[in-house]
PDB file of C-alpha atoms in Angstrom:
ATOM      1  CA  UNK A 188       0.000   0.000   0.000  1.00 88.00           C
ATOM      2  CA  UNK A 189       1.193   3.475  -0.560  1.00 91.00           C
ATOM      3  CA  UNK A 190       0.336   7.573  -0.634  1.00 95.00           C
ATOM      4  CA  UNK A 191       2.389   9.393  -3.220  1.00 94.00           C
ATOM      5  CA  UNK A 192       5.165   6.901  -3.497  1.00 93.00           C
ATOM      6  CA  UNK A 193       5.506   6.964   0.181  1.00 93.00           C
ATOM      7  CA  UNK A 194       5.171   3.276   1.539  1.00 94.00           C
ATOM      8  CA  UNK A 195       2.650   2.688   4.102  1.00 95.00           C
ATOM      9  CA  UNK A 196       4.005   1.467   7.626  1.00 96.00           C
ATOM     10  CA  UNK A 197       2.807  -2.198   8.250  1.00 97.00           C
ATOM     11  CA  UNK A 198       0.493  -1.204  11.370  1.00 97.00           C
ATOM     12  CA  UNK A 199      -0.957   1.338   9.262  1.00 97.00           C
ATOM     13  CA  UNK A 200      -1.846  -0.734   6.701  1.00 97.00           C
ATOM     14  CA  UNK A 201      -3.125  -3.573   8.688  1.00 97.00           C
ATOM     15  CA  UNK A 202      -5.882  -1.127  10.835  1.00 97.00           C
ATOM     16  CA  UNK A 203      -6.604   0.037   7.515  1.00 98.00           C
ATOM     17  CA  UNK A 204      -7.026  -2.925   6.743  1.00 97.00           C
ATOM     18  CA  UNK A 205      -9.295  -4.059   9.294  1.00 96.00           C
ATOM     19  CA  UNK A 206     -11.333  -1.571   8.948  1.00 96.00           C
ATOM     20  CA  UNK A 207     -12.177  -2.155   5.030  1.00 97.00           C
ATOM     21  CA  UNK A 208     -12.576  -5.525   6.004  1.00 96.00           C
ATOM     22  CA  UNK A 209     -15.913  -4.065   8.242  1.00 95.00           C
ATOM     23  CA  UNK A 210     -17.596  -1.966   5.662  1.00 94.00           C
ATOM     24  CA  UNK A 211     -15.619   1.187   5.979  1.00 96.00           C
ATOM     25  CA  UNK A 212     -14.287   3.548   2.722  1.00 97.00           C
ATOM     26  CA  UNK A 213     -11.143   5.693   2.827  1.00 97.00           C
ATOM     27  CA  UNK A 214     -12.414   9.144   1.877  1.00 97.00           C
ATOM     28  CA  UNK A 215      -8.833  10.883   2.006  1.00 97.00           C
ATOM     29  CA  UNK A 216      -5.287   9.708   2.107  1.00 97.00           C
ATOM     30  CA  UNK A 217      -2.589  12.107   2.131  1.00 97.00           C
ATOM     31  CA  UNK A 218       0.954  12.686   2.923  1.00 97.00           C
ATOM     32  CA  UNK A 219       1.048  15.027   5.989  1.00 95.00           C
ATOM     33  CA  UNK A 220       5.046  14.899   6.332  1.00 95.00           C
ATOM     34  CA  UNK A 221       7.066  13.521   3.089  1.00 93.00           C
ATOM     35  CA  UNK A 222      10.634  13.778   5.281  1.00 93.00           C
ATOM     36  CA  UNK A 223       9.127  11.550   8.275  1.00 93.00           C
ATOM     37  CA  UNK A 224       6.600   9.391   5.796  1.00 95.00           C
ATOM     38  CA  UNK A 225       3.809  10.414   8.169  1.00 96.00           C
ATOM     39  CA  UNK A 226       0.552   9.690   6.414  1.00 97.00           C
ATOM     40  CA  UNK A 227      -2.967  10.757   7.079  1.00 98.00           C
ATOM     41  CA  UNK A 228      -6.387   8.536   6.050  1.00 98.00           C
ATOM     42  CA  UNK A 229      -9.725   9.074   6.601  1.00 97.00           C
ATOM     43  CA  UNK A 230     -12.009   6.490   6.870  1.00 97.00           C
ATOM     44  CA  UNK A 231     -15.888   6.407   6.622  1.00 96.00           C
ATOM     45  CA  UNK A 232     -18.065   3.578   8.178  1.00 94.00           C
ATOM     46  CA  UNK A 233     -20.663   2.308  10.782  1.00 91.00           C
ATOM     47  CA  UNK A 234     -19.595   1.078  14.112  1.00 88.00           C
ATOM     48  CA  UNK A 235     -18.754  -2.693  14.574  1.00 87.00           C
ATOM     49  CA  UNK A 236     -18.436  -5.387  17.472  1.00 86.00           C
ATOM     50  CA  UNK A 237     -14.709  -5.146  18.198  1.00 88.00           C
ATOM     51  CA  UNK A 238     -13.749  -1.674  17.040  1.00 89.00           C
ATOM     52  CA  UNK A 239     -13.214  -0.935  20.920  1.00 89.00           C
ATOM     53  CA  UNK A 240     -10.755  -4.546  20.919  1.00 92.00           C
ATOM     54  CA  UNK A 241      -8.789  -3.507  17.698  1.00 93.00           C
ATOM     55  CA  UNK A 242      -4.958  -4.259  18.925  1.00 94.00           C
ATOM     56  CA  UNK A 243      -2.510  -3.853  16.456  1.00 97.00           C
ATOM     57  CA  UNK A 244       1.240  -3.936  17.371  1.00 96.00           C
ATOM     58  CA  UNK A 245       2.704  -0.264  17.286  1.00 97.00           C
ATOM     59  CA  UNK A 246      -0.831   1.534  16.882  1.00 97.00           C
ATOM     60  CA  UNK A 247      -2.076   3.856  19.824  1.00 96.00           C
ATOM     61  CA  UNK A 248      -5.873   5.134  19.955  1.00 95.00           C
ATOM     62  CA  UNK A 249      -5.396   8.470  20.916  1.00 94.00           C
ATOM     63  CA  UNK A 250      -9.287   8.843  21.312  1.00 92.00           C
ATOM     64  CA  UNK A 251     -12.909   7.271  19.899  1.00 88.00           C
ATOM     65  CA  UNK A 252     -12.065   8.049  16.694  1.00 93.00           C
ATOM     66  CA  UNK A 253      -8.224   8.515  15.952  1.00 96.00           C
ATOM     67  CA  UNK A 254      -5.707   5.755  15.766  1.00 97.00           C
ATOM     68  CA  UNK A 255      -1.752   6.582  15.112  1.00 97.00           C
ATOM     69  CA  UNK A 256       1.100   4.492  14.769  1.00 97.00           C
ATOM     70  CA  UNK A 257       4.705   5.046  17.109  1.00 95.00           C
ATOM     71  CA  UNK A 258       6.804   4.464  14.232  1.00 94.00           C
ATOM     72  CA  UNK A 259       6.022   7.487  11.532  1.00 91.00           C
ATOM     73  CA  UNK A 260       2.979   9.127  13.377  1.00 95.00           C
ATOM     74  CA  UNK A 261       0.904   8.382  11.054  1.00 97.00           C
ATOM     75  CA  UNK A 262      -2.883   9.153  11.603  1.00 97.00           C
ATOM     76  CA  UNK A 263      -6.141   7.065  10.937  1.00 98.00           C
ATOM     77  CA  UNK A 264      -9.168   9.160  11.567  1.00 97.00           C
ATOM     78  CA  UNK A 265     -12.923   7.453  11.335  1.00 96.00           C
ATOM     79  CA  UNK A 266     -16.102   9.175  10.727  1.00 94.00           C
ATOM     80  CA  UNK A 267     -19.390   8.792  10.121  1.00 89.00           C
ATOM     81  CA  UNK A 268     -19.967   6.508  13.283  1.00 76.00           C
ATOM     82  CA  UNK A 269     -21.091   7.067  16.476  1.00 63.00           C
ATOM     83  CA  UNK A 270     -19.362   5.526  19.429  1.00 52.00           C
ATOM     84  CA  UNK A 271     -21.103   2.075  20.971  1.00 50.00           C
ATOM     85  CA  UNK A 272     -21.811   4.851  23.722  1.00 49.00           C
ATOM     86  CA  UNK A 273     -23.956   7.151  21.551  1.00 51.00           C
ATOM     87  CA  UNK A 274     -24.993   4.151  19.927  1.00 48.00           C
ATOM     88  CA  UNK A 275     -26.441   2.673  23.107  1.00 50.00           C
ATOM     89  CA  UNK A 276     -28.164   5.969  23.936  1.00 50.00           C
ATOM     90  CA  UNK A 277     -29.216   6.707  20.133  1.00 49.00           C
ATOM     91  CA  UNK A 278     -31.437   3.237  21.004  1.00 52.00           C
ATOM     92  CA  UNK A 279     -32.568   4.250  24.212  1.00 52.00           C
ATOM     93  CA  UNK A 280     -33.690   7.266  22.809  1.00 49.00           C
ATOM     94  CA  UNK A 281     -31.428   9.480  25.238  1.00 48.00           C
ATOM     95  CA  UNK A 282     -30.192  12.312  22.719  1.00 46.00           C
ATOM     96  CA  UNK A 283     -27.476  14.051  24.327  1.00 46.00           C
ATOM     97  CA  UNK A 284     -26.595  17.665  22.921  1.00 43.00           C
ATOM     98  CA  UNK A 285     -23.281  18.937  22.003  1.00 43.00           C
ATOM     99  CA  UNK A 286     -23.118  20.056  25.344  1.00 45.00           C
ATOM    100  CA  UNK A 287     -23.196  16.527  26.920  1.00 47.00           C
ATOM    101  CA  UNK A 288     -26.475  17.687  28.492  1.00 45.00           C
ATOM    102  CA  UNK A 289     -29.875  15.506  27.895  1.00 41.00           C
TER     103      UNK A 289
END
């Protein structure tokens, strides 16, 4: 896999994987940093089972949606889904506002 001639880093390319694997479309792939190879995707896609178990070797969740890798700080963002929390809510027909408030 690669960005602009730029190689993709193997935990990279195996979230990225996994996530195309579960219904989810990269919408943007860039190079954010040709000297360091730091990449950037975003993703598009529906919340699965397991998205809060994904453990890939050298990849760090830095929050609900954004995954990077320690090796070339590369950056996998995901949108379009809401989090199994809003999820759970969004079916108990809680709607919180952007405040957090009910």
């Amino acid at each position: 896999m690669e960005v602009e001639d730029i190689k993709v880093c193997e935990p990279i390319s195996i979230l990225v994987n996994i996530f195309l694997n579960h219904g989810f479309k990269i919408i943007e792939e860039k190079v954010s940093d040709y000297h360091f190879h730091e990449l950037y995707f975003k993703l598009e896609g529906k919340y699965f089972d397991g998205i809060d178990n994904i453990n890939v070797d050298k990849i760090i969740r830095q929050n609900t949606n954004i995954f990077s890798c320690n090796c070339h700080w590369s950056i996998v963002e995901l949108v379009g889904m809401a989090t199994h929390f809003q999820t759970k809510k969004l079916r108990g027909k809680c709607f919180l506002n952007s405040t957090g408030g009910k």
